[in-house]
PDB file of C-alpha atoms in Angstrom:
ATOM      1  CA  MET A  18      24.945 104.371 -31.920  1.00 53.00           C
ATOM      2  CA  SER A  19      22.299 101.579 -31.838  1.00 63.00           C
ATOM      3  CA  SER A  20      20.927 100.502 -28.431  1.00 65.00           C
ATOM      4  CA  ILE A  21      22.625  97.121 -28.840  1.00 67.00           C
ATOM      5  CA  SER A  22      25.804  98.520 -29.205  1.00 73.00           C
ATOM      6  CA  LEU A  23      25.345 100.917 -26.086  1.00 64.00           C
ATOM      7  CA  GLU A  24      24.190  97.625 -23.990  1.00 80.00           C
ATOM      8  CA  ARG A  25      27.409  95.797 -25.163  1.00 79.00           C
ATOM      9  CA  ASN A  26      29.470  98.696 -23.927  1.00 83.00           C
ATOM     10  CA  ASN A  27      27.533  98.857 -20.383  1.00 85.00           C
ATOM     11  CA  ILE A  28      28.117  95.124 -20.178  1.00 86.00           C
ATOM     12  CA  ASN A  29      31.963  95.422 -21.205  1.00 87.00           C
ATOM     13  CA  MET A  30      32.292  98.299 -18.648  1.00 90.00           C
ATOM     14  CA  TYR A  31      30.666  96.189 -15.779  1.00 88.00           C
ATOM     15  CA  LEU A  32      32.741  93.138 -16.442  1.00 89.00           C
ATOM     16  CA  GLY A  33      35.877  95.271 -16.730  1.00 91.00           C
ATOM     17  CA  LEU A  34      34.944  97.270 -13.413  1.00 93.00           C
ATOM     18  CA  MET A  35      34.156  93.878 -11.509  1.00 93.00           C
ATOM     19  CA  ALA A  36      37.549  92.376 -12.778  1.00 94.00           C
ATOM     20  CA  VAL A  37      39.364  95.637 -11.163  1.00 96.00           C
ATOM     21  CA  VAL A  38      37.481  95.231  -7.840  1.00 95.00           C
ATOM     22  CA  THR A  39      38.101  91.453  -7.687  1.00 96.00           C
ATOM     23  CA  ILE A  40      41.684  92.003  -8.221  1.00 97.00           C
ATOM     24  CA  ILE A  41      42.182  94.763  -5.624  1.00 97.00           C
ATOM     25  CA  SER A  42      40.181  92.899  -3.208  1.00 97.00           C
ATOM     26  CA  HIS A  43      42.171  89.928  -3.499  1.00 98.00           C
ATOM     27  CA  PHE A  44      45.535  91.741  -3.078  1.00 98.00           C
ATOM     28  CA  PHE A  45      43.957  93.643  -0.381  1.00 98.00           C
ATOM     29  CA  PHE A  46      43.092  90.540   1.690  1.00 98.00           C
ATOM     30  CA  ILE A  47      46.089  88.785   0.781  1.00 98.00           C
ATOM     31  CA  THR A  48      48.242  91.703   2.226  1.00 97.00           C
ATOM     32  CA  LEU A  49      46.035  91.900   5.378  1.00 97.00           C
ATOM     33  CA  VAL A  50      46.406  88.196   6.122  1.00 97.00           C
ATOM     34  CA  PHE A  51      50.029  88.284   5.488  1.00 96.00           C
ATOM     35  CA  ILE A  52      50.597  91.330   7.864  1.00 96.00           C
ATOM     36  CA  SER A  53      48.596  89.395  10.264  1.00 96.00           C
ATOM     37  CA  PHE A  54      50.683  86.402  10.166  1.00 94.00           C
ATOM     38  CA  GLN A  55      53.818  88.405  10.504  1.00 92.00           C
ATOM     39  CA  GLY A  56      52.354  90.024  13.810  1.00 93.00           C
ATOM     40  CA  LEU A  57      52.040  86.702  15.334  1.00 92.00           C
ATOM     41  CA  ARG A  58      55.755  86.154  15.157  1.00 89.00           C
ATOM     42  CA  LEU A  59      55.727  82.440  14.342  1.00 85.00           C
ATOM     43  CA  ASP A  60      59.203  82.718  13.122  1.00 82.00           C
ATOM     44  CA  TYR A  61      60.511  82.239  16.724  1.00 85.00           C
ATOM     45  CA  PHE A  62      59.464  78.630  16.654  1.00 84.00           C
ATOM     46  CA  PHE A  63      61.590  77.774  13.597  1.00 84.00           C
ATOM     47  CA  ASN A  64      65.458  77.565  13.533  1.00 87.00           C
ATOM     48  CA  LYS A  65      67.629  79.327  11.177  1.00 86.00           C
ATOM     49  CA  GLU A  66      67.972  76.678   8.590  1.00 88.00           C
ATOM     50  CA  LYS A  67      64.121  76.530   8.197  1.00 87.00           C
ATOM     51  CA  GLN A  68      63.375  80.213   7.920  1.00 87.00           C
ATOM     52  CA  GLY A  69      63.468  80.467   4.132  1.00 88.00           C
ATOM     53  CA  LYS A  70      60.836  77.141   4.000  1.00 91.00           C
ATOM     54  CA  PHE A  71      58.795  78.924   6.645  1.00 90.00           C
ATOM     55  CA  ARG A  72      58.582  82.366   4.978  1.00 91.00           C
ATOM     56  CA  LEU A  73      57.530  80.267   1.569  1.00 93.00           C
ATOM     57  CA  ALA A  74      55.072  78.626   3.570  1.00 93.00           C
ATOM     58  CA  LEU A  75      53.802  82.050   5.043  1.00 94.00           C
ATOM     59  CA  VAL A  76      53.062  83.359   1.707  1.00 96.00           C
ATOM     60  CA  LEU A  77      51.589  80.332   0.400  1.00 97.00           C
ATOM     61  CA  PHE A  78      49.224  80.309   3.588  1.00 97.00           C
ATOM     62  CA  SER A  79      48.447  83.940   3.408  1.00 97.00           C
ATOM     63  CA  VAL A  80      47.615  83.821  -0.531  1.00 98.00           C
ATOM     64  CA  ALA A  81      45.330  80.750   0.330  1.00 98.00           C
ATOM     65  CA  ILE A  82      43.418  82.385   3.249  1.00 98.00           C
ATOM     66  CA  GLY A  83      43.445  85.962   1.623  1.00 98.00           C
ATOM     67  CA  TYR A  84      41.868  84.519  -1.500  1.00 98.00           C
ATOM     68  CA  LEU A  85      39.345  82.611   0.557  1.00 98.00           C
ATOM     69  CA  ALA A  86      38.343  85.755   2.492  1.00 98.00           C
ATOM     70  CA  SER A  87      38.198  87.799  -0.627  1.00 98.00           C
ATOM     71  CA  GLU A  88      35.948  85.270  -2.471  1.00 98.00           C
ATOM     72  CA  PHE A  89      33.848  85.341   0.683  1.00 98.00           C
ATOM     73  CA  PHE A  90      33.552  89.234   0.734  1.00 97.00           C
ATOM     74  CA  LEU A  91      32.951  89.489  -2.888  1.00 96.00           C
ATOM     75  CA  SER A  92      30.282  86.727  -2.620  1.00 96.00           C
ATOM     76  CA  PHE A  93      28.688  88.436   0.134  1.00 96.00           C
ATOM     77  CA  ILE A  94      28.385  91.777  -1.573  1.00 93.00           C
ATOM     78  CA  ASP A  95      27.084  90.147  -4.741  1.00 92.00           C
ATOM     79  CA  SER A  96      24.289  88.373  -2.646  1.00 93.00           C
ATOM     80  CA  ILE A  97      23.582  91.658  -0.979  1.00 92.00           C
ATOM     81  CA  ARG A  98      23.098  93.331  -4.383  1.00 88.00           C
ATOM     82  CA  ASN A  99      20.902  90.439  -5.896  1.00 90.00           C
ATOM     83  CA  LEU A 100      18.796  90.862  -2.739  1.00 91.00           C
ATOM     84  CA  LEU A 101      17.639  94.066  -3.976  1.00 87.00           C
ATOM     85  CA  PHE A 102      16.013  92.350  -6.990  1.00 84.00           C
ATOM     86  CA  LEU A 103      13.379  91.121  -4.206  1.00 85.00           C
ATOM     87  CA  ILE A 104      12.718  94.562  -3.248  1.00 84.00           C
ATOM     88  CA  LYS A 105      12.044  95.860  -7.082  1.00 70.00           C
TER      89      LYS A 105
END
């Protein structure tokens, strides 16, 4: 194999690995936020008729906040990794 082919394979492997890490991070933080919201027991403040809408709002807020937390985490890790270029 030529060196160009090996370099493309390394780039593709890196991109695939980063995609997996990103997906896992998003799901982890969304789940973490959802469990945290459930621990607050905010459902006591809503009557029985509004429980469905409250649960939907809880899921949507969990996705929004979990996504933001995950993006912050991934950006922070990426920034730390890029700081290594200053050392080299």
